[in-house]
PDB file of C-alpha atoms in Angstrom:
ATOM      1  CA  MET A   1      25.068 -75.499 -61.537  1.00 56.00           C
ATOM      2  CA  THR A   2      23.534 -74.111 -64.758  1.00 81.00           C
ATOM      3  CA  ASP A   3      23.169 -70.399 -65.374  1.00 91.00           C
ATOM      4  CA  ILE A   4      20.157 -68.714 -63.780  1.00 95.00           C
ATOM      5  CA  ARG A   5      17.831 -67.310 -66.432  1.00 97.00           C
ATOM      6  CA  VAL A   6      16.183 -64.009 -65.479  1.00 98.00           C
ATOM      7  CA  LEU A   7      13.227 -62.214 -67.063  1.00 98.00           C
ATOM      8  CA  VAL A   8      12.735 -58.495 -66.360  1.00 98.00           C
ATOM      9  CA  VAL A   9       9.146 -57.231 -66.652  1.00 98.00           C
ATOM     10  CA  ASP A  10       8.902 -53.420 -66.815  1.00 97.00           C
ATOM     11  CA  ASP A  11       7.047 -51.125 -69.205  1.00 96.00           C
ATOM     12  CA  ASP A  12       9.771 -48.440 -69.060  1.00 95.00           C
ATOM     13  CA  PHE A  13      12.303 -49.659 -71.625  1.00 94.00           C
ATOM     14  CA  ARG A  14      15.135 -47.594 -70.093  1.00 95.00           C
ATOM     15  CA  VAL A  15      14.590 -49.041 -66.629  1.00 95.00           C
ATOM     16  CA  ALA A  16      14.132 -52.521 -68.057  1.00 96.00           C
ATOM     17  CA  GLY A  17      17.417 -52.161 -69.925  1.00 96.00           C
ATOM     18  CA  LEU A  18      19.268 -51.073 -66.788  1.00 95.00           C
ATOM     19  CA  HIS A  19      17.941 -54.055 -64.839  1.00 97.00           C
ATOM     20  CA  ARG A  20      18.675 -56.429 -67.729  1.00 97.00           C
ATOM     21  CA  ASP A  21      22.268 -55.152 -67.889  1.00 96.00           C
ATOM     22  CA  ALA A  22      22.682 -55.506 -64.121  1.00 95.00           C
ATOM     23  CA  VAL A  23      21.600 -59.139 -64.400  1.00 97.00           C
ATOM     24  CA  ALA A  24      23.862 -59.821 -67.385  1.00 96.00           C
ATOM     25  CA  ALA A  25      26.855 -58.440 -65.476  1.00 94.00           C
ATOM     26  CA  ARG A  26      26.538 -61.038 -62.692  1.00 93.00           C
ATOM     27  CA  PRO A  27      28.488 -64.283 -63.145  1.00 91.00           C
ATOM     28  CA  GLY A  28      26.180 -67.268 -63.414  1.00 93.00           C
ATOM     29  CA  PHE A  29      23.185 -65.267 -64.662  1.00 96.00           C
ATOM     30  CA  VAL A  30      21.632 -64.952 -68.115  1.00 96.00           C
ATOM     31  CA  ALA A  31      19.391 -61.963 -68.855  1.00 97.00           C
ATOM     32  CA  LEU A  32      16.502 -62.622 -71.228  1.00 98.00           C
ATOM     33  CA  GLU A  33      15.011 -59.897 -73.397  1.00 97.00           C
ATOM     34  CA  PRO A  34      12.739 -57.830 -71.101  1.00 98.00           C
ATOM     35  CA  ALA A  35       8.958 -58.013 -71.319  1.00 98.00           C
ATOM     36  CA  ARG A  36       6.939 -54.787 -71.157  1.00 97.00           C
ATOM     37  CA  THR A  37       3.473 -56.154 -70.399  1.00 98.00           C
ATOM     38  CA  VAL A  38       1.855 -59.030 -68.532  1.00 98.00           C
ATOM     39  CA  GLY A  39       0.977 -60.586 -71.891  1.00 98.00           C
ATOM     40  CA  GLU A  40       4.573 -60.403 -73.113  1.00 98.00           C
ATOM     41  CA  ALA A  41       5.774 -61.776 -69.790  1.00 98.00           C
ATOM     42  CA  ARG A  42       3.474 -64.803 -69.990  1.00 98.00           C
ATOM     43  CA  ALA A  43       4.627 -65.515 -73.550  1.00 98.00           C
ATOM     44  CA  ALA A  44       8.290 -65.239 -72.514  1.00 97.00           C
ATOM     45  CA  LEU A  45       7.696 -67.472 -69.499  1.00 97.00           C
ATOM     46  CA  ALA A  46       6.157 -70.150 -71.707  1.00 97.00           C
ATOM     47  CA  GLU A  47       8.913 -69.922 -74.319  1.00 96.00           C
ATOM     48  CA  HIS A  48      12.055 -69.446 -72.214  1.00 96.00           C
ATOM     49  CA  GLN A  49      11.089 -70.861 -68.781  1.00 96.00           C
ATOM     50  CA  PRO A  50      13.167 -68.410 -66.718  1.00 97.00           C
ATOM     51  CA  ASP A  51      14.273 -69.264 -63.189  1.00 97.00           C
ATOM     52  CA  LEU A  52      13.721 -65.776 -61.755  1.00 98.00           C
ATOM     53  CA  LEU A  53      11.267 -62.990 -62.540  1.00 98.00           C
ATOM     54  CA  LEU A  54      11.978 -59.296 -61.798  1.00 98.00           C
ATOM     55  CA  ALA A  55       8.545 -57.718 -62.019  1.00 98.00           C
ATOM     56  CA  ASP A  56       7.236 -54.174 -61.677  1.00 97.00           C
ATOM     57  CA  VAL A  57       3.833 -53.772 -60.029  1.00 97.00           C
ATOM     58  CA  TYR A  58       2.190 -51.319 -62.436  1.00 96.00           C
ATOM     59  CA  LEU A  59       2.037 -52.717 -65.975  1.00 97.00           C
ATOM     60  CA  PRO A  60      -0.095 -51.474 -68.894  1.00 96.00           C
ATOM     61  CA  ASP A  61      -2.308 -54.558 -69.043  1.00 96.00           C
ATOM     62  CA  GLY A  62      -2.318 -55.801 -65.486  1.00 95.00           C
ATOM     63  CA  ASP A  63      -0.720 -56.110 -62.076  1.00 96.00           C
ATOM     64  CA  GLY A  64       2.811 -57.448 -61.598  1.00 97.00           C
ATOM     65  CA  VAL A  65       2.024 -58.898 -58.171  1.00 97.00           C
ATOM     66  CA  ASP A  66      -0.848 -60.916 -59.643  1.00 97.00           C
ATOM     67  CA  LEU A  67       1.593 -62.133 -62.304  1.00 97.00           C
ATOM     68  CA  VAL A  68       4.058 -63.263 -59.642  1.00 97.00           C
ATOM     69  CA  ARG A  69       1.290 -65.063 -57.748  1.00 97.00           C
ATOM     70  CA  SER A  70       0.043 -66.924 -60.797  1.00 96.00           C
ATOM     71  CA  VAL A  71       3.200 -68.177 -62.516  1.00 96.00           C
ATOM     72  CA  GLY A  72       4.904 -70.243 -59.813  1.00 92.00           C
ATOM     73  CA  VAL A  73       8.389 -68.873 -60.572  1.00 97.00           C
ATOM     74  CA  ASP A  74      10.844 -67.346 -58.089  1.00 97.00           C
ATOM     75  CA  ALA A  75      10.446 -63.572 -58.224  1.00 98.00           C
ATOM     76  CA  PHE A  76      11.576 -60.185 -56.979  1.00 98.00           C
ATOM     77  CA  VAL A  77       9.158 -57.269 -57.111  1.00 98.00           C
ATOM     78  CA  LEU A  78      10.791 -54.000 -58.240  1.00 97.00           C
ATOM     79  CA  SER A  79       8.471 -51.037 -57.816  1.00 95.00           C
ATOM     80  CA  ALA A  80       8.116 -47.390 -56.884  1.00 94.00           C
ATOM     81  CA  ALA A  81       5.155 -48.390 -54.715  1.00 94.00           C
ATOM     82  CA  THR A  82       5.939 -47.993 -51.029  1.00 93.00           C
ATOM     83  CA  ASP A  83       2.539 -48.462 -49.416  1.00 96.00           C
ATOM     84  CA  ALA A  84       2.420 -51.281 -46.883  1.00 97.00           C
ATOM     85  CA  ALA A  85      -0.517 -52.992 -48.584  1.00 97.00           C
ATOM     86  CA  THR A  86       1.406 -53.445 -51.860  1.00 97.00           C
ATOM     87  CA  VAL A  87       4.518 -54.686 -50.084  1.00 97.00           C
ATOM     88  CA  ARG A  88       2.435 -57.194 -48.103  1.00 97.00           C
ATOM     89  CA  ARG A  89       0.697 -58.320 -51.290  1.00 97.00           C
ATOM     90  CA  ALA A  90       4.046 -58.912 -52.958  1.00 97.00           C
ATOM     91  CA  PHE A  91       5.351 -61.089 -50.140  1.00 96.00           C
ATOM     92  CA  THR A  92       2.039 -62.922 -49.845  1.00 97.00           C
ATOM     93  CA  ALA A  93       2.262 -63.628 -53.585  1.00 97.00           C
ATOM     94  CA  GLY A  94       5.622 -65.307 -53.007  1.00 96.00           C
ATOM     95  CA  ALA A  95       8.143 -62.583 -53.857  1.00 97.00           C
ATOM     96  CA  LEU A  96      11.573 -63.315 -52.384  1.00 97.00           C
ATOM     97  CA  ALA A  97      12.538 -59.621 -52.340  1.00 96.00           C
ATOM     98  CA  PHE A  98      10.974 -56.179 -52.770  1.00 97.00           C
ATOM     99  CA  LEU A  99      13.209 -53.406 -54.104  1.00 96.00           C
ATOM    100  CA  VAL A 100      11.955 -49.807 -54.088  1.00 95.00           C
ATOM    101  CA  LYS A 101      12.702 -47.932 -57.326  1.00 94.00           C
ATOM    102  CA  PRO A 102      14.837 -46.106 -58.063  1.00 91.00           C
ATOM    103  CA  PHE A 103      17.746 -48.036 -56.563  1.00 91.00           C
ATOM    104  CA  ASP A 104      21.447 -48.374 -57.255  1.00 91.00           C
ATOM    105  CA  THR A 105      22.137 -51.332 -59.538  1.00 90.00           C
ATOM    106  CA  ARG A 106      24.588 -52.557 -56.888  1.00 91.00           C
ATOM    107  CA  VAL A 107      21.577 -53.251 -54.676  1.00 93.00           C
ATOM    108  CA  LEU A 108      20.098 -55.511 -57.336  1.00 95.00           C
ATOM    109  CA  ALA A 109      23.475 -57.185 -57.880  1.00 93.00           C
ATOM    110  CA  GLU A 110      23.718 -57.970 -54.173  1.00 93.00           C
ATOM    111  CA  ARG A 111      20.197 -59.455 -54.133  1.00 94.00           C
ATOM    112  CA  LEU A 112      21.019 -61.561 -57.171  1.00 95.00           C
ATOM    113  CA  ASP A 113      24.129 -62.913 -55.482  1.00 93.00           C
ATOM    114  CA  ARG A 114      22.042 -63.802 -52.437  1.00 92.00           C
ATOM    115  CA  TYR A 115      19.524 -65.541 -54.658  1.00 94.00           C
ATOM    116  CA  ALA A 116      22.254 -67.611 -56.336  1.00 93.00           C
ATOM    117  CA  ARG A 117      23.462 -68.823 -52.943  1.00 90.00           C
ATOM    118  CA  TYR A 118      19.891 -69.466 -51.771  1.00 91.00           C
ATOM    119  CA  ARG A 119      19.165 -71.483 -54.902  1.00 91.00           C
ATOM    120  CA  ASN A 120      22.390 -73.452 -54.551  1.00 88.00           C
ATOM    121  CA  LEU A 121      21.580 -74.348 -50.939  1.00 85.00           C
ATOM    122  CA  LEU A 122      18.171 -75.672 -51.976  1.00 88.00           C
ATOM    123  CA  SER A 123      19.394 -77.633 -55.009  1.00 85.00           C
ATOM    124  CA  SER A 124      20.560 -80.704 -53.093  1.00 77.00           C
ATOM    125  CA  SER A 125      19.162 -84.092 -54.110  1.00 80.00           C
ATOM    126  CA  ARG A 126      19.356 -85.320 -50.503  1.00 80.00           C
ATOM    127  CA  PRO A 127      16.671 -84.567 -47.915  1.00 84.00           C
ATOM    128  CA  LEU A 128      17.223 -81.124 -46.373  1.00 81.00           C
ATOM    129  CA  SER A 129      17.784 -80.691 -42.663  1.00 81.00           C
ATOM    130  CA  GLN A 130      16.165 -77.889 -40.667  1.00 81.00           C
ATOM    131  CA  ASP A 131      19.564 -76.215 -40.579  1.00 79.00           C
ATOM    132  CA  ASP A 132      19.809 -76.328 -44.399  1.00 81.00           C
ATOM    133  CA  ILE A 133      16.390 -74.677 -44.700  1.00 86.00           C
ATOM    134  CA  ASP A 134      17.108 -72.022 -42.068  1.00 85.00           C
ATOM    135  CA  ARG A 135      20.459 -71.242 -43.647  1.00 83.00           C
ATOM    136  CA  ALA A 136      18.905 -70.744 -47.095  1.00 87.00           C
ATOM    137  CA  ALA A 137      16.240 -68.444 -45.640  1.00 89.00           C
ATOM    138  CA  SER A 138      18.903 -66.454 -43.769  1.00 87.00           C
ATOM    139  CA  VAL A 139      20.994 -66.081 -46.912  1.00 87.00           C
ATOM    140  CA  MET A 140      18.035 -64.741 -48.892  1.00 91.00           C
ATOM    141  CA  ARG A 141      17.261 -62.238 -46.123  1.00 87.00           C
ATOM    142  CA  GLY A 142      20.901 -61.140 -45.973  1.00 83.00           C
ATOM    143  CA  GLU A 143      21.300 -62.284 -42.389  1.00 73.00           C
ATOM    144  CA  ARG A 144      24.562 -63.527 -41.015  1.00 62.00           C
ATOM    145  CA  GLU A 145      24.781 -67.278 -41.367  1.00 53.00           C
ATOM    146  CA  GLY A 146      24.932 -69.344 -38.243  1.00 51.00           C
ATOM    147  CA  PRO A 147      23.361 -72.294 -36.485  1.00 50.00           C
ATOM    148  CA  SER A 148      19.607 -72.369 -36.676  1.00 51.00           C
ATOM    149  CA  LEU A 149      17.557 -71.963 -33.531  1.00 50.00           C
ATOM    150  CA  ALA A 150      16.309 -75.514 -33.944  1.00 50.00           C
ATOM    151  CA  ARG A 151      19.806 -76.924 -34.104  1.00 53.00           C
ATOM    152  CA  SER A 152      21.036 -74.788 -31.210  1.00 63.00           C
ATOM    153  CA  ALA A 153      18.177 -76.010 -29.027  1.00 73.00           C
ATOM    154  CA  THR A 154      18.984 -79.634 -29.831  1.00 77.00           C
ATOM    155  CA  GLU A 155      22.664 -79.119 -29.170  1.00 79.00           C
ATOM    156  CA  GLN A 156      21.890 -77.522 -25.824  1.00 81.00           C
ATOM    157  CA  THR A 157      19.804 -80.575 -24.966  1.00 86.00           C
ATOM    158  CA  VAL A 158      22.682 -82.865 -25.971  1.00 87.00           C
ATOM    159  CA  LEU A 159      25.139 -80.898 -23.826  1.00 85.00           C
ATOM    160  CA  ALA A 160      22.728 -80.994 -20.894  1.00 85.00           C
ATOM    161  CA  ALA A 161      22.358 -84.753 -21.314  1.00 85.00           C
ATOM    162  CA  LEU A 162      26.128 -85.188 -21.150  1.00 85.00           C
ATOM    163  CA  GLY A 163      26.436 -83.031 -18.045  1.00 79.00           C
ATOM    164  CA  ALA A 164      29.648 -83.921 -16.217  1.00 76.00           C
ATOM    165  CA  ASP A 165      29.538 -87.522 -17.389  1.00 80.00           C
ATOM    166  CA  GLU A 166      31.146 -89.330 -20.260  1.00 88.00           C
ATOM    167  CA  ALA A 167      28.674 -91.040 -22.573  1.00 90.00           C
ATOM    168  CA  SER A 168      28.305 -92.739 -25.940  1.00 90.00           C
ATOM    169  CA  ALA A 169      25.997 -91.536 -28.692  1.00 90.00           C
ATOM    170  CA  SER A 170      23.607 -94.385 -27.854  1.00 90.00           C
ATOM    171  CA  GLU A 171      23.457 -93.342 -24.207  1.00 90.00           C
ATOM    172  CA  VAL A 172      22.837 -89.702 -25.092  1.00 90.00           C
ATOM    173  CA  ALA A 173      20.130 -90.745 -27.566  1.00 89.00           C
ATOM    174  CA  GLU A 174      18.362 -92.745 -24.858  1.00 90.00           C
ATOM    175  CA  ARG A 175      18.557 -89.871 -22.368  1.00 88.00           C
ATOM    176  CA  ILE A 176      16.977 -87.265 -24.665  1.00 89.00           C
ATOM    177  CA  GLY A 177      14.684 -89.498 -26.730  1.00 88.00           C
ATOM    178  CA  VAL A 178      16.203 -89.201 -30.193  1.00 86.00           C
ATOM    179  CA  SER A 179      17.735 -91.715 -32.575  1.00 88.00           C
ATOM    180  CA  ARG A 180      21.363 -92.736 -32.183  1.00 88.00           C
ATOM    181  CA  ALA A 181      22.125 -91.240 -35.617  1.00 87.00           C
ATOM    182  CA  THR A 182      20.722 -87.860 -34.555  1.00 87.00           C
ATOM    183  CA  ALA A 183      22.679 -87.875 -31.308  1.00 87.00           C
ATOM    184  CA  GLN A 184      25.842 -88.902 -33.159  1.00 88.00           C
ATOM    185  CA  ARG A 185      25.412 -86.100 -35.701  1.00 86.00           C
ATOM    186  CA  HIS A 186      25.059 -83.419 -33.048  1.00 85.00           C
ATOM    187  CA  LEU A 187      27.864 -84.806 -30.909  1.00 87.00           C
ATOM    188  CA  THR A 188      30.163 -84.827 -33.932  1.00 85.00           C
ATOM    189  CA  ALA A 189      29.250 -81.211 -34.758  1.00 80.00           C
ATOM    190  CA  LEU A 190      29.917 -80.171 -31.159  1.00 82.00           C
ATOM    191  CA  ALA A 191      33.247 -81.987 -31.219  1.00 81.00           C
ATOM    192  CA  GLU A 192      34.255 -80.251 -34.457  1.00 73.00           C
ATOM    193  CA  ARG A 193      33.653 -76.904 -32.747  1.00 69.00           C
ATOM    194  CA  GLY A 194      35.639 -77.925 -29.695  1.00 72.00           C
ATOM    195  CA  LEU A 195      32.675 -78.011 -27.308  1.00 79.00           C
ATOM    196  CA  VAL A 196      32.893 -81.748 -26.716  1.00 84.00           C
ATOM    197  CA  GLN A 197      35.909 -84.033 -26.316  1.00 85.00           C
ATOM    198  CA  VAL A 198      35.991 -87.465 -27.911  1.00 87.00           C
ATOM    199  CA  SER A 199      37.838 -90.511 -26.624  1.00 85.00           C
ATOM    200  CA  LEU A 200      37.847 -94.213 -27.471  1.00 82.00           C
ATOM    201  CA  ARG A 201      36.977 -96.974 -25.041  1.00 77.00           C
ATOM    202  CA  TYR A 202      38.247-100.411 -25.977  1.00 72.00           C
ATOM    203  CA  GLY A 203      36.231-103.426 -24.866  1.00 63.00           C
ATOM    204  CA  SER A 204      37.260-107.028 -24.778  1.00 58.00           C
ATOM    205  CA  THR A 205      35.745-107.648 -28.207  1.00 59.00           C
ATOM    206  CA  GLY A 206      34.454-105.691 -31.164  1.00 63.00           C
ATOM    207  CA  ARG A 207      35.210-102.180 -32.346  1.00 70.00           C
ATOM    208  CA  PRO A 208      36.188 -99.394 -29.934  1.00 76.00           C
ATOM    209  CA  GLU A 209      33.355 -97.135 -28.776  1.00 80.00           C
ATOM    210  CA  HIS A 210      33.438 -93.363 -29.097  1.00 86.00           C
ATOM    211  CA  ARG A 211      32.847 -91.634 -25.770  1.00 88.00           C
ATOM    212  CA  PHE A 212      31.923 -87.963 -25.465  1.00 88.00           C
ATOM    213  CA  ARG A 213      32.518 -85.504 -22.647  1.00 86.00           C
ATOM    214  CA  VAL A 214      31.804 -81.772 -22.345  1.00 84.00           C
ATOM    215  CA  GLY A 215      35.021 -79.786 -22.375  1.00 68.00           C
ATOM    216  CA  ALA A 216      37.187 -77.435 -24.385  1.00 51.00           C
TER     217      ALA A 216
END
């Protein structure tokens, strides 16, 4: 994964420098020279194409939230504004985080680390599963990672379909109305966590069939 390029936008050069240094101190991040106005920010965006924007709300020539909304780049809003309307505007504009100034630089470092993990989870070239998407969202919010609600619901359905019986992935798929591949994936995940036992049934011809049963 290439380094994450970050542009700080803040008209206070001391604050901008602190945030730039906090970014530069994180492994895997590159801090660009800060911009002090919306105009400077747009020029830097065009020239350097940063991956992440750290924008203040109140800028000499415009509004940082409007900047975030218009540029289509991942962004955090860093502001002394604490009114609910501004916070809502920031999230509606697409901000991934809102940090109230002043804050300890360790807070920014922790958010940057979350962002790196979030970005890594969403960088796959394969189609993402619901669990992949939920996990990335949980990481960005700082929540403990775990199975998504969608996956848990499906797994509960799979377990209910097994009941006290032994069944193949094809039989489970037919019972709950999903594809065999989907049933197989969830059965394998349950088996890896010890919630389902797997055995082989040998027929007279062909390959042995995996059979699944609920049990520790």
